[in-house]
């Protein structure tokens, strides 16, 4: 027998509420201000933002910012998918309701933004440096996070897959930026 749609949906909402409460309780027990991991995750969140504040090229701030925002959004979607499907998780968080904020909103998009900015300024091939950055994150940073217990991978996920995810996200962010630049240029050319 097929369950009533409204009842089934209400059941899903109830399960999500229970999961949220358990996540908040977990955060209070293991990931709050009293843990060193909390402060490391805070550092991973705020240090790149401070660095960006002082290093971003103000002449190209919208282009670089758009690129970083595109990477941030894409990464947030992929990270949410991975967490939702039990492929990976973050045992320690700044906020219990945003499990991967430090990576999604700060260190990864800002790092690749600075790489993008550098390639623009020095007329270098972004793709080569994006692959190098993906390798550093996929084979260096993520294993380090696993080593200190800030990231857990499950099922079939390995560092090679994480490396490829980074490449895809960086390249999609780049292509989205180029697409919007073309649309803007086309709009300005027709005026």
mmCIF file of C-alpha atoms in Angstrom:
data_model
loop_
_atom_site.group_PDB
_atom_site.id
_atom_site.type_symbol
_atom_site.label_atom_id
_atom_site.label_comp_id
_atom_site.label_asym_id
_atom_site.label_seq_id
_atom_site.Cartn_x
_atom_site.Cartn_y
_atom_site.Cartn_z
ATOM 1 C CA UNK A 1 0.000 0.000 0.000
ATOM 2 C CA UNK A 2 1.317 3.457 -0.950
ATOM 3 C CA UNK A 3 1.450 5.824 2.037
ATOM 4 C CA UNK A 4 -0.457 9.101 1.979
ATOM 5 C CA UNK A 5 1.828 11.780 0.491
ATOM 6 C CA UNK A 6 1.159 14.368 3.204
ATOM 7 C CA UNK A 7 1.692 11.857 6.003
ATOM 8 C CA UNK A 8 4.898 10.602 4.400
ATOM 9 C CA UNK A 9 6.196 14.143 3.924
ATOM 10 C CA UNK A 10 5.356 14.996 7.552
ATOM 11 C CA UNK A 11 7.286 11.882 8.596
ATOM 12 C CA UNK A 12 10.323 13.105 6.616
ATOM 13 C CA UNK A 13 10.072 16.546 8.255
ATOM 14 C CA UNK A 14 9.905 14.869 11.674
ATOM 15 C CA UNK A 15 12.973 12.747 10.890
ATOM 16 C CA UNK A 16 14.878 15.856 9.768
ATOM 17 C CA UNK A 17 13.899 17.627 12.992
ATOM 18 C CA UNK A 18 15.120 14.667 15.047
ATOM 19 C CA UNK A 19 18.359 14.598 13.031
ATOM 20 C CA UNK A 20 18.845 18.346 13.557
ATOM 21 C CA UNK A 21 18.377 17.942 17.296
ATOM 22 C CA UNK A 22 20.857 15.036 17.368
ATOM 23 C CA UNK A 23 23.348 17.097 15.332
ATOM 24 C CA UNK A 24 23.047 20.017 17.737
ATOM 25 C CA UNK A 25 23.469 17.679 20.713
ATOM 26 C CA UNK A 26 26.541 16.096 19.064
ATOM 27 C CA UNK A 27 28.002 19.578 18.449
ATOM 28 C CA UNK A 28 27.446 20.553 22.101
ATOM 29 C CA UNK A 29 29.072 17.347 23.343
ATOM 30 C CA UNK A 30 32.017 17.048 20.953
ATOM 31 C CA UNK A 31 32.474 20.111 18.765
ATOM 32 C CA UNK A 32 31.753 23.245 20.753
ATOM 33 C CA UNK A 33 34.034 26.063 21.944
ATOM 34 C CA UNK A 34 35.771 23.833 24.495
ATOM 35 C CA UNK A 35 37.494 21.655 21.864
ATOM 36 C CA UNK A 36 40.743 22.424 20.085
ATOM 37 C CA UNK A 37 39.123 21.133 16.883
ATOM 38 C CA UNK A 38 36.524 23.901 17.038
ATOM 39 C CA UNK A 39 39.289 26.508 17.110
ATOM 40 C CA UNK A 40 41.170 24.861 14.241
ATOM 41 C CA UNK A 41 37.991 24.870 12.153
ATOM 42 C CA UNK A 42 37.452 28.547 13.090
ATOM 43 C CA UNK A 43 41.000 29.291 11.956
ATOM 44 C CA UNK A 44 40.364 27.460 8.667
ATOM 45 C CA UNK A 45 37.258 29.630 8.236
ATOM 46 C CA UNK A 46 38.562 33.066 9.221
ATOM 47 C CA UNK A 47 42.277 33.122 8.306
ATOM 48 C CA UNK A 48 41.666 32.829 4.532
ATOM 49 C CA UNK A 49 39.014 35.573 4.724
ATOM 50 C CA UNK A 50 41.518 37.924 6.378
ATOM 51 C CA UNK A 51 44.192 37.015 3.814
ATOM 52 C CA UNK A 52 41.731 37.666 0.989
ATOM 53 C CA UNK A 53 40.793 41.034 2.438
ATOM 54 C CA UNK A 54 44.410 42.195 2.126
ATOM 55 C CA UNK A 55 45.403 40.434 -1.114
ATOM 56 C CA UNK A 56 42.470 40.581 -3.513
ATOM 57 C CA UNK A 57 43.090 42.621 -6.639
ATOM 58 C CA UNK A 58 40.651 45.503 -6.271
ATOM 59 C CA UNK A 59 40.713 46.238 -10.032
ATOM 60 C CA UNK A 60 39.344 42.759 -10.807
ATOM 61 C CA UNK A 61 37.415 42.238 -7.583
ATOM 62 C CA UNK A 62 34.075 41.456 -9.240
ATOM 63 C CA UNK A 63 35.533 38.926 -11.674
ATOM 64 C CA UNK A 64 37.606 37.214 -8.985
ATOM 65 C CA UNK A 65 34.755 37.444 -6.485
ATOM 66 C CA UNK A 66 32.270 35.983 -8.957
ATOM 67 C CA UNK A 67 34.657 33.116 -9.671
ATOM 68 C CA UNK A 68 35.107 32.445 -5.948
ATOM 69 C CA UNK A 69 31.387 32.621 -5.333
ATOM 70 C CA UNK A 70 30.749 30.174 -8.178
ATOM 71 C CA UNK A 71 33.275 27.726 -6.698
ATOM 72 C CA UNK A 72 31.759 28.237 -3.249
ATOM 73 C CA UNK A 73 28.212 27.480 -4.440
ATOM 74 C CA UNK A 74 29.259 24.471 -6.510
ATOM 75 C CA UNK A 75 31.346 23.099 -3.663
ATOM 76 C CA UNK A 76 28.504 23.640 -1.179
ATOM 77 C CA UNK A 77 26.174 21.609 -3.431
ATOM 78 C CA UNK A 78 28.662 18.776 -3.854
ATOM 79 C CA UNK A 79 29.557 18.761 -0.164
ATOM 80 C CA UNK A 80 25.889 18.717 0.797
ATOM 81 C CA UNK A 81 25.333 15.788 -1.580
ATOM 82 C CA UNK A 82 28.298 13.879 -0.144
ATOM 83 C CA UNK A 83 27.164 14.455 3.427
ATOM 84 C CA UNK A 84 23.520 13.609 2.626
ATOM 85 C CA UNK A 85 24.502 10.313 0.991
ATOM 86 C CA UNK A 86 26.995 9.343 3.673
ATOM 87 C CA UNK A 87 30.073 9.632 1.446
ATOM 88 C CA UNK A 88 31.943 11.929 3.827
ATOM 89 C CA UNK A 89 31.428 13.999 6.925
ATOM 90 C CA UNK A 90 32.901 16.651 9.180
ATOM 91 C CA UNK A 91 33.006 15.597 12.859
ATOM 92 C CA UNK A 92 33.838 19.131 14.025
ATOM 93 C CA UNK A 93 32.026 22.266 12.937
ATOM 94 C CA UNK A 94 31.817 25.959 13.707
ATOM 95 C CA UNK A 95 28.017 25.750 13.587
ATOM 96 C CA UNK A 96 26.032 22.517 13.907
ATOM 97 C CA UNK A 97 23.712 23.471 11.047
ATOM 98 C CA UNK A 98 26.508 24.203 8.525
ATOM 99 C CA UNK A 99 28.765 21.164 8.649
ATOM 100 C CA UNK A 100 31.378 22.147 6.064
ATOM 101 C CA UNK A 101 31.283 25.945 6.217
ATOM 102 C CA UNK A 102 35.033 26.366 6.745
ATOM 103 C CA UNK A 103 35.864 24.490 3.566
ATOM 104 C CA UNK A 104 32.891 25.538 1.415
ATOM 105 C CA UNK A 105 32.927 29.238 2.225
ATOM 106 C CA UNK A 106 36.537 29.958 2.946
ATOM 107 C CA UNK A 107 39.700 27.980 2.475
ATOM 108 C CA UNK A 108 38.890 26.230 -0.820
ATOM 109 C CA UNK A 109 37.163 29.040 -2.742
ATOM 110 C CA UNK A 110 39.609 31.637 -1.441
ATOM 111 C CA UNK A 111 42.643 29.513 -2.279
ATOM 112 C CA UNK A 112 41.472 28.959 -5.846
ATOM 113 C CA UNK A 113 40.457 32.641 -6.106
ATOM 114 C CA UNK A 114 44.025 33.631 -5.286
ATOM 115 C CA UNK A 115 45.324 31.120 -7.833
ATOM 116 C CA UNK A 116 42.893 32.532 -10.410
ATOM 117 C CA UNK A 117 43.978 36.073 -9.566
ATOM 118 C CA UNK A 118 47.649 35.095 -9.910
ATOM 119 C CA UNK A 119 47.061 33.456 -13.307
ATOM 120 C CA UNK A 120 45.236 36.567 -14.528
ATOM 121 C CA UNK A 121 47.968 38.908 -13.316
ATOM 122 C CA UNK A 122 50.828 36.824 -14.732
ATOM 123 C CA UNK A 123 49.029 35.613 -17.874
ATOM 124 C CA UNK A 124 49.416 31.944 -16.901
ATOM 125 C CA UNK A 125 47.311 28.948 -17.866
ATOM 126 C CA UNK A 126 44.594 28.657 -15.210
ATOM 127 C CA UNK A 127 43.912 24.989 -15.987
ATOM 128 C CA UNK A 128 47.435 23.874 -15.089
ATOM 129 C CA UNK A 129 47.391 25.746 -11.792
ATOM 130 C CA UNK A 130 43.849 24.574 -11.012
ATOM 131 C CA UNK A 131 45.035 20.976 -11.391
ATOM 132 C CA UNK A 132 48.010 21.676 -9.124
ATOM 133 C CA UNK A 133 45.706 23.284 -6.545
ATOM 134 C CA UNK A 134 43.302 20.318 -6.786
ATOM 135 C CA UNK A 135 46.238 17.961 -6.196
ATOM 136 C CA UNK A 136 47.356 19.938 -3.137
ATOM 137 C CA UNK A 137 43.851 19.835 -1.671
ATOM 138 C CA UNK A 138 43.018 16.272 -2.765
ATOM 139 C CA UNK A 139 46.290 14.567 -1.883
ATOM 140 C CA UNK A 140 47.640 16.890 0.801
ATOM 141 C CA UNK A 141 45.038 18.901 2.657
ATOM 142 C CA UNK A 142 42.245 16.291 2.794
ATOM 143 C CA UNK A 143 44.563 13.519 4.057
ATOM 144 C CA UNK A 144 45.826 15.982 6.677
ATOM 145 C CA UNK A 145 42.228 16.694 7.743
ATOM 146 C CA UNK A 146 41.611 12.941 7.999
ATOM 147 C CA UNK A 147 44.810 12.515 10.025
ATOM 148 C CA UNK A 148 43.721 15.089 12.620
ATOM 149 C CA UNK A 149 40.094 13.890 12.597
ATOM 150 C CA UNK A 150 38.423 16.882 10.928
ATOM 151 C CA UNK A 151 37.219 14.963 7.862
ATOM 152 C CA UNK A 152 35.915 11.421 7.441
ATOM 153 C CA UNK A 153 35.439 9.618 4.141
ATOM 154 C CA UNK A 154 33.186 6.610 3.726
ATOM 155 C CA UNK A 155 32.161 3.950 1.231
ATOM 156 C CA UNK A 156 34.017 4.154 -2.072
ATOM 157 C CA UNK A 157 35.380 7.693 -1.653
ATOM 158 C CA UNK A 158 39.153 7.989 -1.893
ATOM 159 C CA UNK A 159 41.643 10.798 -2.432
ATOM 160 C CA UNK A 160 41.743 10.326 -6.191
ATOM 161 C CA UNK A 161 37.975 10.891 -6.373
ATOM 162 C CA UNK A 162 38.312 13.943 -4.120
ATOM 163 C CA UNK A 163 41.063 15.260 -6.427
ATOM 164 C CA UNK A 164 38.796 14.863 -9.464
ATOM 165 C CA UNK A 165 35.923 16.561 -7.635
ATOM 166 C CA UNK A 166 38.155 19.563 -6.998
ATOM 167 C CA UNK A 167 39.223 19.697 -10.640
ATOM 168 C CA UNK A 168 35.613 19.580 -11.844
ATOM 169 C CA UNK A 169 34.514 22.259 -9.358
ATOM 170 C CA UNK A 170 37.392 24.590 -10.215
ATOM 171 C CA UNK A 171 36.835 24.191 -13.934
ATOM 172 C CA UNK A 172 33.067 24.643 -13.662
ATOM 173 C CA UNK A 173 33.608 27.799 -11.625
ATOM 174 C CA UNK A 174 36.010 29.050 -14.299
ATOM 175 C CA UNK A 175 33.606 28.213 -17.133
ATOM 176 C CA UNK A 176 30.700 29.908 -15.347
ATOM 177 C CA UNK A 177 32.820 33.011 -14.866
ATOM 178 C CA UNK A 178 33.820 33.038 -18.535
ATOM 179 C CA UNK A 179 30.201 32.526 -19.597
ATOM 180 C CA UNK A 180 29.020 35.511 -17.554
ATOM 181 C CA UNK A 181 31.927 37.615 -18.829
ATOM 182 C CA UNK A 182 30.926 36.793 -22.414
ATOM 183 C CA UNK A 183 27.294 37.633 -21.748
ATOM 184 C CA UNK A 184 28.329 40.953 -20.201
ATOM 185 C CA UNK A 185 30.655 41.753 -23.107
ATOM 186 C CA UNK A 186 27.956 40.887 -25.616
ATOM 187 C CA UNK A 187 25.484 43.111 -23.777
ATOM 188 C CA UNK A 188 27.950 46.012 -23.736
ATOM 189 C CA UNK A 189 28.824 45.522 -27.419
ATOM 190 C CA UNK A 190 25.163 45.783 -28.454
ATOM 191 C CA UNK A 191 24.652 49.133 -26.709
#
